């Protein structure tokens, strides 16, 4: 495999959709992690001032370029961890690896490639966003052992149309279906996630699709001040969960402090580190 | 008043929110139209290839810069039209000016300033978007004779919060309330409009707020090919109107061909040129 992260990314891009759950995709993701870590070895890390209680952040610096904020407790530049993780999920059963470690590994795969892009490109938001869809989409597909769709038929008496969706996974008759929006961060656009869930509830029946968005982080860095904050709208989330639709889980790689508190109040809104998905995927439909 | 559109815009920006419906704001809008038309007199117009049936588009060119697409049938560079329009709506009754002419005038105020920005700034999307909110927000406020709010209280047993909204207009006890999202164009972000309407329906009661978004256009220009298309998703709109919430009207300045057809099919989804609002505002709540 190439040692240039961008070359590996382009190879992944060329084959990803052919078989989302394939072992080949899993190998490309590991290769990208390895190549990105090697690249970041040339950069130096610069501490940032974290205004988020209980979290520390740093950024990679190379020449004049500064990467996005990276969570110090979550980031591990150890590519061999990916192989260990793949082994742990190879049986598609509850993995023999603790959830926190899984979260750190997946966070690091995403963050290392994102920082590589930050340090080598100008204002490229699209590549990180697409890569994050590949990473999370593949892992869901692998664990559920089914490839996702991105369009669903809508049969509605006098109109026949297809509805474009985020990744949806259909495990077959009488089994669970998942609606998987994947976002690097959400901000005020998050209402779309609830709205799409409502459309699925309306068209196919309430609860037929389990809404399980996966989001990387809600951090925002003020580069001039070297300060990191989290942008969260917990009261709005509660209103959306009460009045638009019910999401089953909201997974984060770097769970925002303000959202983790939603686990304890009405309405039920379960926000968890993504590593937990691998242990609870089986029981989510119940 | 200054003859520099940007200076007038900054003056408007400084005072707009203090009294949205004020005659002072109306004068600034007219001044901006006049100054923008004068500026565009220095530019030459370049025909574009319209792939939209029944519509012709051109762009303004100044040196190397090319403006966005302008609808030839709608654009009038006649600043005195604004004064005529203001006179026609001064009584806040059904204006003695036909709807089509009103649509053309308002379209031209927006398009002339947008093209000025296109020809003098690099990739500035924010100024046109904010200006369009000023233009439409003021006209709604003027006609309804009430200033808008952008936050509403949510009282919900054990939580007290405020909900940030687009412009909402409350005409008082037992009278209509309007929910007015204002967008230059919508594309796939349009689902937010239905989702916000659903939240208002849920929190305050279905139908309490009339959803009346105002959108400029859905054109997209391929500058290399000099081609103009309209990006429309009519089947998705029908699904949103059936499954998320019911919007009362969708007003456009430049009504997309594919959306105008929605007036004739199920579900009821009334798409009209914005000029019609001035004649039907009274009867919308019924």
XYZ file of C-alpha atoms in Angstrom:
572
model
C 0.000 0.000 0.000
C 1.143 3.553 -0.705
C 2.631 5.615 2.135
C 0.829 8.768 0.945
C -2.477 9.173 2.833
C -4.069 10.982 -0.097
C -3.220 8.166 -2.521
C -4.699 5.583 -0.174
C -7.790 7.765 0.253
C -8.237 7.937 -3.510
C -7.921 4.153 -3.795
C -10.526 3.746 -1.045
C -12.795 6.251 -2.767
C -12.614 4.269 -6.011
C -13.810 1.001 -4.448
C -15.678 1.917 -1.268
C -19.262 1.724 -2.534
C -18.815 -1.534 -4.419
C -18.891 -3.495 -1.176
C -19.091 -1.193 1.841
C -18.656 -3.985 4.387
C -15.671 -5.593 2.644
C -12.462 -6.541 4.391
C -10.665 -4.640 1.626
C -12.246 -1.382 2.850
C -11.183 -2.250 6.394
C -7.582 -2.669 5.222
C -7.622 0.685 3.415
C -8.886 2.377 6.587
C -6.021 0.832 8.565
C -3.531 1.840 5.885
C -4.786 5.414 6.008
C -4.416 5.488 9.781
C -0.834 4.219 9.497
C 0.139 6.648 6.721
C -1.493 9.608 8.489
C 0.305 8.823 11.771
C 3.591 8.604 9.907
C 2.935 11.988 8.301
C 2.008 13.570 11.640
C 5.315 12.367 13.063
C 6.855 15.257 11.114
C 4.542 17.800 12.743
C 4.840 19.159 16.250
C 1.965 19.293 18.678
C 0.870 22.616 20.088
C -1.266 22.780 23.235
C -4.569 24.607 22.994
C -6.441 26.286 25.797
C -9.454 24.097 26.465
C -12.547 25.904 27.713
C -14.287 22.522 27.922
C -14.363 21.241 31.480
C -12.396 18.023 31.973
C -10.975 17.825 28.441
C -7.572 18.757 27.025
C -6.949 19.601 23.381
C -3.920 20.133 21.174
C -3.327 20.797 17.491
C -0.664 19.666 15.044
C 1.497 22.390 13.564
C 3.561 22.125 10.383
C 5.119 25.345 9.117
C 2.389 27.960 9.082
C -0.483 25.500 9.141
C -2.385 24.495 12.240
C -4.690 21.485 12.320
C -8.085 21.260 13.979
C -8.277 20.504 17.731
C -7.481 16.955 18.841
C -8.660 15.489 22.152
C -5.558 14.496 24.104
C -7.215 11.674 26.074
C -8.707 10.122 22.950
C -5.897 10.371 20.417
C -3.479 7.453 20.056
C -0.931 7.367 17.222
C -0.592 3.585 17.291
C -1.568 2.079 13.936
C -1.245 -1.483 15.197
C -4.262 -0.773 17.421
C -6.400 -0.918 14.257
C -5.377 -4.518 13.592
C -6.208 -5.434 17.201
C -9.588 -3.791 16.861
C -10.326 -5.559 13.557
C -9.497 -8.866 15.174
C -11.779 -8.055 18.103
C -14.750 -7.380 15.801
C -13.939 -10.118 13.273
C -16.550 -12.498 14.716
C -19.237 -9.782 14.577
C -20.049 -10.696 18.184
C -19.595 -8.485 21.249
C -15.885 -7.705 20.919
C -13.309 -8.714 23.505
C -12.088 -5.138 23.719
C -13.460 -2.506 26.032
C -15.685 0.196 24.564
C -13.472 3.109 25.624
C -10.504 1.669 23.784
C -12.611 1.121 20.649
C -13.785 4.730 20.808
C -10.176 5.949 21.069
C -9.037 3.885 18.095
C -11.837 5.023 15.809
C -11.421 8.623 16.968
C -7.709 8.419 16.160
C -8.246 7.007 12.660
C -10.530 9.950 11.864
C -8.482 12.633 13.630
C -5.141 11.570 12.147
C -6.408 11.757 8.557
C -8.309 15.001 9.230
C -5.151 16.620 10.604
C -3.184 15.391 7.599
C -5.736 17.139 5.362
C -5.687 20.280 7.523
C -1.900 20.476 7.193
C -1.719 19.808 3.456
C -4.845 21.400 1.962
C -6.606 24.745 2.099
C -10.059 24.776 3.631
C -10.987 21.297 2.436
C -14.124 20.302 4.365
C -15.386 17.795 1.848
C -12.616 15.180 2.051
C -12.824 14.815 5.866
C -16.622 14.619 5.696
C -16.585 11.919 3.031
C -13.826 9.980 4.777
C -15.781 9.987 8.031
C -18.766 8.529 6.165
C -16.521 5.791 4.806
C -15.091 4.984 8.236
C -18.368 4.831 10.158
C -20.394 3.433 7.251
C -17.953 0.562 6.833
C -17.909 -0.292 10.559
C -21.713 -0.367 10.752
C -21.910 -2.482 7.608
C -19.234 -4.833 8.859
C -20.870 -5.400 12.218
C -24.400 -5.763 10.825
C -23.039 -7.821 7.912
C -25.173 -5.978 5.395
C -24.430 -3.199 2.932
C -26.264 0.124 3.269
C -28.652 1.768 0.836
C -28.936 5.502 0.211
C -32.346 5.529 -1.518
C -35.627 3.975 -0.472
C -38.764 3.495 -2.554
C -41.832 5.483 -1.501
C -45.117 3.956 -2.606
C -47.924 6.338 -1.971
C -51.030 5.599 -4.031
C -50.631 7.994 -6.928
C -46.960 8.797 -6.702
C -43.938 6.598 -7.118
C -40.676 8.093 -6.075
C -37.516 7.240 -4.248
C -36.396 9.054 -1.148
C -32.697 9.887 -0.864
C -31.501 8.957 2.627
C -28.378 8.822 4.709
C -27.005 5.286 4.974
C -29.843 2.921 5.868
C -29.317 -0.732 6.778
C -32.071 -3.275 6.327
C -31.387 -6.539 8.143
C -34.279 -8.281 6.371
C -37.916 -9.204 7.101
C -38.977 -8.705 10.727
C -35.524 -7.595 11.747
C -34.195 -4.161 12.615
C -33.539 -1.358 10.178
C -31.071 1.407 10.967
C -30.998 5.033 9.857
C -27.381 6.197 10.115
C -26.645 9.888 9.548
C -22.879 10.505 9.785
C -21.584 14.003 10.553
C -18.233 15.501 11.503
C -20.160 18.031 13.588
C -23.744 19.229 13.577
C -24.309 22.760 14.929
C -27.666 24.160 13.858
C -27.955 21.729 10.933
C -28.758 18.908 13.363
C -32.508 19.464 12.984
C -32.165 17.684 9.625
C -31.366 14.445 11.445
C -34.628 14.517 13.372
C -36.571 15.620 10.280
C -35.248 12.706 8.200
C -36.162 10.323 11.037
C -39.677 11.779 11.025
C -40.008 11.171 7.293
C -38.916 7.536 7.731
C -41.397 7.150 10.629
C -44.170 8.621 8.493
C -43.485 6.649 5.337
C -42.596 3.252 6.854
C -44.171 3.313 10.319
C -43.002 4.819 13.600
C -39.991 2.987 15.004
C -39.416 0.855 11.905
C -36.015 2.525 11.449
C -33.789 3.038 14.470
C -32.144 6.453 14.225
C -28.516 6.177 15.342
C -26.514 9.195 14.144
C -22.746 9.092 14.606
C -20.944 12.403 15.067
C -17.260 13.077 15.608
C -17.208 16.167 17.821
C -18.747 19.599 18.444
C -15.481 21.428 19.161
C -14.691 24.775 17.621
C -11.228 26.312 17.717
C -10.496 30.015 17.810
C -7.109 29.901 16.100
C -6.129 33.434 17.082
C -6.692 32.799 20.768
C -5.759 29.076 20.569
C -8.961 28.346 22.456
C -11.277 25.349 22.099
C -14.961 25.401 22.927
C -17.859 23.007 22.343
C -20.945 24.378 20.601
C -24.001 22.608 21.986
C -27.746 23.263 21.938
C -29.099 20.760 24.486
C -32.466 22.465 25.068
C -33.133 22.489 21.341
C -32.273 18.780 21.132
C -34.823 18.054 23.847
C -37.486 19.966 21.931
C -36.641 18.112 18.698
C -36.761 14.731 20.485
C -40.181 15.627 21.926
C -41.746 17.218 18.865
C -40.127 15.955 15.668
C -39.134 12.308 16.107
C -37.375 9.952 18.496
C -33.759 9.013 17.867
C -32.629 5.751 19.440
C -29.009 6.708 20.139
C -26.724 9.589 19.402
C -23.159 8.338 19.203
C -20.128 10.610 19.448
C -16.456 9.846 19.204
C -15.739 12.873 21.428
C -18.939 13.191 23.498
C -19.722 16.873 24.257
C -20.105 17.583 27.958
C -23.439 19.380 27.572
C -24.964 16.498 25.602
C -23.805 13.754 27.972
C -26.075 15.385 30.591
C -29.118 14.657 28.386
C -28.886 11.000 29.465
C -30.312 12.040 32.838
C -33.301 14.228 31.950
C -36.604 14.027 30.054
C -37.110 13.203 27.216
C -35.058 9.994 26.854
C -32.127 10.976 24.671
C -29.260 8.552 24.953
C -25.890 10.040 24.003
C -22.977 7.586 24.125
C -19.380 7.144 22.974
C -19.463 5.259 19.671
C -17.411 2.376 21.105
C -20.547 1.249 22.932
C -22.290 0.468 19.672
C -20.189 -2.656 19.174
C -21.366 -4.148 22.457
C -25.021 -3.101 22.186
C -25.810 -3.381 18.459
C -27.641 -6.683 19.043
C -29.906 -5.322 21.730
C -30.728 -1.916 20.210
C -33.911 -3.115 18.463
C -35.398 -4.321 21.730
C -27.821 59.163 1.264
C -24.479 57.759 0.110
C -24.105 56.595 -3.480
C -22.025 53.572 -2.415
C -24.277 50.519 -2.024
C -21.992 49.031 0.625
C -22.140 52.179 2.761
C -25.927 52.246 2.582
C -26.002 48.546 3.452
C -23.862 49.188 6.534
C -26.148 52.026 7.620
C -29.160 49.744 7.191
C -27.412 46.998 9.132
C -26.769 49.358 12.040
C -30.425 50.293 12.471
C -32.482 47.503 10.907
C -33.405 45.536 14.041
C -34.337 48.552 16.127
C -37.625 48.895 14.255
C -37.917 46.370 11.438
C -41.150 47.814 10.046
C -39.929 51.431 10.068
C -40.245 53.781 7.131
C -36.536 54.522 7.641
C -35.703 50.910 6.705
C -37.927 51.194 3.642
C -35.986 54.289 2.534
C -32.640 52.527 2.972
C -33.886 49.634 0.829
C -34.881 52.052 -1.912
C -31.543 53.844 -1.637
C -29.712 50.560 -1.997
C -31.713 49.695 -5.112
C -30.887 53.076 -6.643
C -27.172 52.903 -5.787
C -26.873 49.296 -7.004
C -28.585 50.136 -10.318
C -26.223 53.067 -10.786
C -23.236 50.791 -10.139
C -24.525 48.143 -12.559
C -24.784 50.816 -15.241
C -20.993 50.480 -15.499
C -21.199 46.717 -16.083
C -22.192 45.041 -19.294
C -24.762 42.293 -19.479
C -23.786 38.912 -20.845
C -26.433 36.459 -22.020
C -26.463 33.027 -20.403
C -27.760 29.816 -21.887
C -30.939 29.038 -19.994
C -31.768 25.360 -19.641
C -34.965 26.373 -17.836
C -37.965 26.172 -20.110
C -39.603 29.531 -20.721
C -37.061 31.660 -18.849
C -34.137 33.758 -20.031
C -31.143 34.651 -17.879
C -28.166 36.980 -18.146
C -25.293 37.983 -15.888
C -23.494 41.261 -15.287
C -19.808 41.329 -16.193
C -17.246 43.830 -14.943
C -13.627 43.082 -15.800
C -13.000 39.466 -14.907
C -15.948 39.134 -12.566
C -19.278 37.640 -13.518
C -22.380 38.051 -11.361
C -24.958 35.423 -10.570
C -27.767 34.734 -13.077
C -30.510 37.350 -13.387
C -33.970 36.581 -14.769
C -34.469 38.812 -17.788
C -38.259 39.017 -17.529
C -38.149 39.933 -13.844
C -35.277 42.405 -13.663
C -36.016 46.109 -13.978
C -33.325 48.711 -13.317
C -35.818 51.472 -12.493
C -35.285 52.754 -8.944
C -38.328 55.004 -9.108
C -40.435 51.836 -9.205
C -39.603 51.373 -5.514
C -41.234 54.668 -4.599
C -44.343 53.706 -6.576
C -44.465 50.379 -4.792
C -44.036 51.996 -1.364
C -46.903 54.323 -2.141
C -49.053 51.379 -3.235
C -48.512 49.548 0.064
C -48.554 52.652 2.263
C -52.142 52.064 3.386
C -51.353 48.440 4.309
C -54.460 47.485 2.293
C -54.547 45.439 -0.901
C -52.234 47.545 -3.062
C -53.328 49.252 -6.231
C -50.499 47.645 -8.134
C -50.635 44.284 -9.814
C -48.871 41.353 -8.163
C -46.562 40.620 -11.079
C -45.196 44.143 -11.038
C -44.625 43.948 -7.262
C -42.735 40.675 -7.706
C -40.529 42.252 -10.370
C -39.699 45.268 -8.219
C -38.761 43.227 -5.141
C -36.798 40.757 -7.290
C -34.878 43.674 -8.811
C -34.013 45.244 -5.445
C -32.506 41.939 -4.319
C -30.834 41.026 -7.614
C -29.265 44.444 -8.169
C -27.563 44.474 -4.762
C -26.546 40.799 -5.066
C -24.896 41.493 -8.421
C -23.118 44.519 -6.957
C -21.693 42.220 -4.249
C -20.797 39.535 -6.807
C -18.843 42.100 -8.852
C -17.022 43.722 -5.930
C -16.393 40.919 -3.402
C -14.933 37.432 -3.420
C -17.286 34.604 -2.536
C -19.376 36.650 -0.124
C -22.543 34.630 0.548
C -23.311 36.152 3.908
C -24.038 39.744 2.844
C -26.626 38.781 0.193
C -28.292 36.356 2.613
C -28.555 38.947 5.368
C -29.722 41.636 2.975
C -32.471 39.378 1.657
C -33.659 38.838 5.238
C -33.766 42.612 5.720
C -35.718 43.146 2.501
C -38.366 40.469 3.018
C -38.481 40.843 6.814
C -39.168 44.554 6.508
C -41.909 44.104 3.894
C -43.715 41.495 5.999
C -43.400 43.672 9.110
C -44.591 46.729 7.240
C -47.658 45.035 5.818
C -48.614 43.266 9.055
C -47.725 46.412 11.039
C -45.892 44.415 13.693
C -42.219 43.753 14.330
C -40.925 40.159 14.230
C -39.387 38.110 17.007
C -36.595 35.582 16.594
C -37.017 33.726 19.898
C -40.119 32.211 21.470
C -40.575 30.974 25.025
C -41.152 27.253 25.474
C -42.951 26.345 28.682
C -42.904 22.638 29.181
C -43.524 21.596 32.780
C -40.012 21.083 34.073
C -38.042 22.981 31.482
C -37.987 26.641 30.667
C -36.174 27.566 27.525
C -36.467 29.791 24.512
C -36.569 28.465 21.014
C -34.583 30.365 18.383
C -36.753 30.821 15.299
C -36.727 32.466 11.921
C -38.713 35.709 11.916
C -42.079 35.095 13.568
C -44.881 37.649 13.598
C -47.539 37.609 16.285
C -50.561 39.751 15.429
C -51.927 39.433 18.951
C -54.568 37.359 20.815
C -56.809 35.266 18.550
C -55.172 36.617 15.428
C -52.773 34.972 13.027
C -49.128 34.211 13.687
C -46.648 33.834 10.861
C -43.478 31.757 10.628
C -41.280 33.376 7.983
C -38.103 31.569 6.924
C -36.207 33.669 4.362
C -33.704 32.000 2.024
C -31.795 33.024 -1.101
C -32.120 29.401 -2.248
C -32.815 26.149 -0.461
C -31.453 23.020 -2.154
C -31.293 20.070 0.238
C -31.374 22.344 3.307
C -35.081 22.985 2.739
C -36.094 20.142 5.082
C -35.189 22.532 7.934
C -38.124 24.742 6.998
C -40.604 21.900 7.429
C -38.879 20.707 10.607
C -39.092 24.153 12.221
C -42.769 24.331 11.288
C -43.296 20.947 12.964
C -41.648 22.182 16.152
C -43.927 25.243 16.189
C -46.952 22.998 15.566
C -45.884 20.717 18.407
C -45.089 23.394 20.948
C -47.922 25.861 20.239
C -50.588 23.755 18.522
C -50.982 22.628 14.921
C -51.779 25.511 12.604
C -51.161 28.226 15.213
C -48.293 29.553 13.092
C -48.765 29.883 9.337
C -45.575 28.793 7.604
C -44.866 31.146 4.694
C -41.221 30.820 3.574
C -39.945 33.345 1.028
C -37.179 32.224 -1.318
C -35.452 34.156 -4.082
C -34.620 31.491 -6.669
C -33.283 27.963 -7.203
C -31.053 28.752 -10.173
C -27.512 27.485 -10.415
C -25.031 28.796 -12.959
C -22.244 26.789 -14.502
C -19.867 29.685 -15.176
C -17.598 27.711 -17.493
C -20.444 26.683 -19.763
C -22.472 29.887 -19.106
C -25.467 27.646 -18.456
C -28.291 28.186 -15.979
C -30.328 25.388 -14.451
C -32.874 25.163 -11.632
C -32.232 22.634 -8.886
C -35.571 21.329 -7.629
C -36.697 18.351 -5.579
C -40.486 18.387 -6.008
C -41.108 14.760 -4.948
C -39.205 15.341 -1.725
C -41.237 18.480 -1.032
C -44.439 16.448 -1.392
C -43.149 13.887 1.103
C -42.155 16.621 3.566
C -45.557 18.298 3.237
C -47.276 14.943 3.905
C -45.048 13.662 6.690
C -43.338 16.531 8.527
C -45.670 19.540 8.630
C -47.947 21.653 6.451
C -46.648 24.928 5.067
C -49.329 27.454 4.128
C -47.533 29.096 1.217
C -44.132 28.946 -0.406
C -43.342 32.287 -1.997
C -40.642 32.766 -4.599
C -39.431 35.858 -6.361
C -38.366 33.694 -9.327
C -40.746 30.702 -9.104
C -39.002 27.479 -10.255
C -40.860 25.697 -13.033
C -40.837 22.310 -11.274
C -42.311 23.762 -8.077
C -45.065 25.723 -9.783
C -46.472 22.347 -10.885
C -46.987 21.365 -7.222
C -50.016 23.671 -7.157
C -51.910 21.048 -9.162
C -51.165 17.779 -7.335
C -51.605 16.188 -3.923
C -50.721 17.199 -1.231
C -51.822 20.858 -1.257
C -48.599 22.820 -1.600
C -49.202 26.335 -2.815
C -46.178 27.910 -4.501
C -46.680 31.523 -5.615
C -44.770 34.610 -6.735
C -44.148 36.752 -3.655
C -46.073 39.687 -5.128
C -49.278 37.774 -4.362
C -48.649 38.035 -0.645
C -49.596 41.705 -0.629
C -53.049 40.970 -1.994
C -53.748 37.843 0.061
C -52.075 38.541 3.444
C -55.474 39.343 5.000
C -57.091 36.118 3.911
C -54.216 33.692 4.588
C -55.364 32.817 8.121
C -58.776 31.709 6.856
